CSV table of C-alpha atoms in Angstrom, one decimal:
chain,number,residue,atom,x,y,z
R,1,MET,CA,74.8,82.8,107.2
R,2,ALA,CA,71.6,82.1,109.2
R,3,ARG,CA,70.2,83.9,106.7
R,4,GLY,CA,70.5,86.2,103.6
R,5,ARG,CA,70.4,90.3,104.0
R,6,VAL,CA,67.5,90.5,101.3
R,7,GLY,CA,64.5,91.4,103.2
R,8,GLN,CA,66.0,92.0,106.4
R,9,LYS,CA,63.7,93.9,107.8
R,10,LYS,CA,61.7,90.8,108.2
R,11,LYS,CA,63.9,88.4,108.5
R,12,PRO,CA,67.3,88.2,111.0
R,13,VAL,CA,70.8,87.9,110.1
R,14,VAL,CA,73.1,85.7,112.0
R,15,VAL,CA,76.5,84.5,111.2
R,16,SER,CA,78.2,81.8,112.9
R,17,MET,CA,82.0,82.3,111.5
R,18,GLY,CA,83.4,78.9,112.1
R,19,ASN,CA,87.2,78.0,112.0
R,20,VAL,CA,87.6,81.7,110.1
R,21,ALA,CA,86.8,84.4,109.1
R,22,ALA,CA,88.8,87.1,108.6
R,23,SER,CA,89.1,90.2,106.2
R,24,GLY,CA,86.6,89.7,103.6
R,25,GLY,CA,84.7,87.3,105.8
R,26,TYR,CA,84.1,90.0,108.5
R,27,TYR,CA,83.4,92.5,106.2
R,28,ILE,CA,80.6,90.0,105.2
R,29,ALA,CA,79.8,89.0,108.9
R,30,VAL,CA,79.7,92.6,110.3
R,31,GLY,CA,76.1,94.1,109.1
R,32,ALA,CA,74.4,90.7,110.8
R,33,ASP,CA,72.2,91.4,113.8
R,34,LYS,CA,74.5,89.1,115.8
R,35,ILE,CA,78.1,87.4,115.1
R,36,PHE,CA,78.8,84.0,116.7
R,37,ALA,CA,82.8,83.4,116.8
R,38,GLU,CA,84.2,79.8,118.5
R,39,PRO,CA,87.2,80.6,120.6
R,40,THR,CA,89.6,79.7,118.2
R,41,THR,CA,88.0,81.0,115.3
R,42,ILE,CA,90.6,83.5,113.7
R,43,THR,CA,88.7,86.7,112.9
R,44,GLY,CA,89.3,90.6,112.4
R,45,SER,CA,92.1,91.5,109.7
R,46,ILE,CA,90.5,94.6,109.1
R,47,GLY,CA,92.6,96.3,106.6
R,48,VAL,CA,93.5,96.6,103.0
R,49,PHE,CA,96.7,96.0,100.9
R,50,GLY,CA,97.3,96.3,97.3
R,51,THR,CA,99.9,94.8,95.2
R,52,ILE,CA,100.6,95.4,91.5
R,53,PRO,CA,103.0,92.9,89.7
R,54,ASN,CA,106.2,94.2,87.9
R,55,ILE,CA,108.8,92.7,86.2
R,56,HIS,CA,110.9,95.6,85.2
R,57,GLU,CA,114.3,94.7,87.0
R,58,LEU,CA,113.8,91.1,86.2
R,59,ALA,CA,113.1,91.9,82.3
R,60,GLY,CA,116.2,94.0,81.9
R,61,ASP,CA,118.7,91.0,83.8
R,62,ILE,CA,117.3,88.0,81.5
R,63,GLY,CA,117.5,90.8,77.8
R,64,ILE,CA,113.7,91.0,77.9
R,65,ASN,CA,112.3,94.2,76.3
R,66,ALA,CA,108.6,95.0,75.8
R,67,GLU,CA,107.6,98.2,73.4
R,68,GLN,CA,104.2,99.7,74.6
R,69,VAL,CA,102.4,101.8,72.6
R,70,GLY,CA,99.7,103.8,74.8
R,71,THR,CA,96.8,106.3,74.0
R,72,ASN,CA,97.1,108.7,76.9
R,73,LYS,CA,99.7,108.9,79.5
R,74,ASN,CA,98.5,106.4,82.0
R,75,SER,CA,97.6,103.4,79.2
R,76,VAL,CA,100.6,101.6,80.5
R,77,ASP,CA,101.1,102.1,84.3
R,78,TYR,CA,99.9,98.4,84.8
R,79,SER,CA,102.4,97.2,82.2
R,80,LEU,CA,104.7,94.2,83.8
R,81,PHE,CA,108.0,95.8,81.8
R,82,GLU,CA,107.7,99.5,82.5
R,83,PRO,CA,108.9,100.9,86.1
R,84,MET,CA,105.9,102.2,88.2
R,85,SER,CA,105.8,106.0,88.9
R,86,ASP,CA,105.6,108.2,91.5
R,87,GLU,CA,102.0,109.5,90.2
R,88,PHE,CA,100.4,105.8,89.2
R,89,ARG,CA,102.2,104.7,92.9
R,90,ASN,CA,99.6,107.8,94.4
R,91,VAL,CA,96.6,106.3,92.9
R,92,VAL,CA,97.2,102.8,93.7
R,93,GLN,CA,97.7,104.1,97.8
R,94,GLU,CA,94.7,106.1,97.3
R,95,GLY,CA,92.5,103.4,96.4
R,96,VAL,CA,94.0,101.2,99.0
R,97,GLU,CA,93.3,103.7,101.6
R,98,GLN,CA,89.8,104.4,100.7
R,99,THR,CA,88.7,100.7,100.6
R,100,TYR,CA,90.3,100.6,103.9
R,101,GLU,CA,88.3,104.1,105.0
R,102,THR,CA,84.9,102.5,103.7
R,103,PHE,CA,85.9,99.0,105.5
R,104,LEU,CA,86.0,101.1,108.7
R,105,GLN,CA,82.9,102.7,108.1
R,106,ARG,CA,80.9,99.3,107.6
R,107,VAL,CA,82.6,97.9,110.9
R,108,SER,CA,81.5,101.4,112.7
R,109,GLN,CA,78.0,101.4,111.6
R,110,GLY,CA,77.6,97.2,112.0
R,111,ARG,CA,79.2,97.1,115.8
R,112,GLY,CA,77.8,100.4,116.4
R,113,ILE,CA,81.1,102.4,117.8
R,114,SER,CA,83.2,105.4,116.0
R,115,MET,CA,85.2,105.0,113.3
R,116,ALA,CA,88.3,105.9,115.5
R,117,GLU,CA,87.4,102.7,117.8
R,118,ALA,CA,87.2,100.4,114.7
R,119,ASP,CA,90.6,101.8,113.5
R,120,SER,CA,92.1,101.3,117.1
R,121,MET,CA,91.2,97.1,116.5
R,122,ALA,CA,92.0,97.0,112.5
R,123,GLN,CA,95.2,98.0,111.0
R,124,GLY,CA,95.5,94.7,109.8
R,125,ARG,CA,95.4,92.3,113.0
R,126,VAL,CA,93.8,89.1,113.7
R,127,TRP,CA,92.2,88.0,117.0
R,128,SER,CA,90.8,85.1,118.2
R,129,GLY,CA,87.1,84.5,118.6
R,130,VAL,CA,87.6,84.9,122.4
R,131,ASP,CA,89.6,88.4,121.5
R,132,ALA,CA,87.0,89.6,119.3
R,133,LYS,CA,84.3,88.8,121.9
R,134,ARG,CA,85.9,90.9,124.4
R,135,LEU,CA,86.9,93.5,121.9
R,136,GLY,CA,83.1,93.7,120.5
R,137,LEU,CA,83.8,92.3,117.2
R,138,VAL,CA,81.4,89.6,117.9
R,139,ASP,CA,78.9,88.9,120.0
R,140,GLU,CA,78.7,85.6,121.2
R,141,LEU,CA,81.1,82.8,121.5
R,142,GLY,CA,79.3,79.4,120.2
R,143,ASN,CA,78.7,77.2,116.9
R,144,LEU,CA,76.4,76.9,114.1
R,145,GLU,CA,73.9,75.2,116.0
R,146,ASP,CA,73.5,78.3,118.6
R,147,ALA,CA,73.7,80.6,115.7
R,148,ILE,CA,70.8,79.0,114.0
R,149,ALA,CA,69.0,78.6,117.7
R,150,GLU,CA,69.3,82.7,117.7
R,151,ALA,CA,68.2,83.1,114.4
R,152,ALA,CA,65.3,81.1,115.1
R,153,LYS,CA,64.6,83.2,118.4
R,154,LEU,CA,64.9,86.7,116.9
R,155,ALA,CA,62.5,85.6,114.1
R,156,ASN,CA,60.0,83.8,117.1
R,157,LEU,CA,59.8,80.8,115.7
R,158,LYS,CA,59.3,77.6,117.4
R,159,GLU,CA,59.4,75.1,115.1
R,160,TYR,CA,61.9,75.2,111.3
R,161,GLY,CA,63.6,73.9,109.0
R,162,ILE,CA,67.2,73.7,108.1
R,163,LYS,CA,68.3,74.1,104.3
R,164,LYS,CA,72.3,73.8,103.8
R,165,PHE,CA,73.7,75.1,100.7
R,166,PRO,CA,76.0,74.4,98.3
R,167,LYS,CA,74.3,71.2,98.1
R,168,TYR,CA,77.3,68.8,98.8
R,169,LYS,CA,77.3,65.6,96.2
R,170,SER,CA,77.2,62.1,97.6
R,171,GLY,CA,79.9,59.7,96.7
R,172,PHE,CA,78.0,57.9,94.4
R,173,GLU,CA,77.6,61.5,92.2
R,174,ARG,CA,80.7,62.5,92.3
R,175,LEU,CA,82.1,59.3,90.7
R,176,LEU,CA,79.8,59.7,87.8
R,177,GLU,CA,81.5,62.9,87.6
R,178,ASN,CA,84.9,61.8,87.5
R,179,MET,CA,83.9,59.0,85.0
R,180,ALA,CA,82.6,61.6,82.5
R,181,GLY,CA,85.8,64.1,83.1
R,182,ALA,CA,87.9,60.6,82.5
R,183,GLY,CA,86.1,60.5,79.1
R,184,ALA,CA,87.3,64.3,78.5
R,185,LYS,CA,90.4,63.9,78.8
R,186,THR,CA,90.4,61.1,76.6
R,187,LYS,CA,88.8,63.1,73.8
R,188,SER,CA,91.7,66.0,74.8
R,189,LYS,CA,94.4,63.5,74.5
R,190,ILE,CA,92.9,62.3,71.3
R,191,ILE,CA,93.0,65.6,69.2
R,192,GLU,CA,96.1,66.6,71.1
R,193,GLU,CA,97.6,63.5,69.3
R,194,GLU,CA,96.1,64.3,65.8
R,195,ILE,CA,97.2,68.2,65.7
R,196,GLY,CA,100.2,68.0,67.6
R,197,THR,CA,101.0,69.8,71.3
R,198,GLU,CA,101.7,73.0,69.8
R,199,ALA,CA,98.9,73.3,68.0
R,200,TYR,CA,96.8,71.8,70.6
R,201,SER,CA,98.0,74.8,73.1
R,202,ILE,CA,96.9,77.2,70.8
R,203,LEU,CA,93.4,75.8,70.1
R,204,LYS,CA,92.7,75.8,73.9
R,205,GLU,CA,94.1,79.2,73.9
R,206,VAL,CA,91.5,80.3,71.3
R,207,LYS,CA,88.6,78.1,73.0
R,208,SER,CA,89.6,79.8,76.2
R,209,ALA,CA,89.3,83.2,75.0
R,210,MET,CA,85.8,82.5,73.3
R,211,GLU,CA,84.6,81.3,76.3
R,212,GLN,CA,85.1,84.7,78.2
R,213,LYS,CA,82.2,87.3,78.4
R,214,GLY,CA,82.3,91.1,78.3
R,215,ILE,CA,85.2,93.3,77.6
R,216,GLN,CA,88.8,91.7,78.3
R,217,ALA,CA,91.9,93.2,79.2
R,218,ARG,CA,94.7,90.4,78.0
R,219,MET,CA,98.5,90.5,77.4
R,220,PRO,CA,99.6,90.1,73.5
R,221,PHE,CA,101.2,87.3,74.4
R,222,VAL,CA,101.0,83.8,76.5
R,223,LEU,CA,103.4,83.9,79.5
R,224,ASP,CA,104.6,80.0,80.1
R,225,ILE,CA,107.0,79.7,82.7
R,226,LYS,CA,108.5,76.0,83.6
């Protein structure tokens, strides 16, 4: 993206899609003043799906039983071990449809088309840059340099500088980081040897939990699949 959305009234937003900008990538891009895609860019994928992991049948097959205690009728809906109820399935489906509707609204507003037109190009389908240009999902075929030149043109700039984010580290900087990481691994190995592998695993779990911020929803066990 050639310029962020903050202060868009004064600064144009131009997007260069690069190799891939589908689904969430297109969602972000669609509000720009101008969108550039390369001929082979993978884009579109205007769609939403939801997945809820559930191992109720598997748990039964291998002899695992889990007892849930809930404070209301919906408290165990996300449990891995309880079969999904029709009511909960409908709630999940409603959330998926609402999110898809929001996605279509963003496309409709960003590309100046009707919701029906947006839906006709959506439904999760993926388009090449050439097809996206034909359908009106992007404005121009071009690369990052073309997008930067267009952003400068829209901003009436004849002279300008370019800052690239994120800033990639040099080979020497990466080498120093790797050396520091090797030292940290050595410390971890010493601790593990001192207290034992099982105790060290528990220590890592406790440390991970303490480093988390805000409210947490955690399982009362650690699932270790080998």
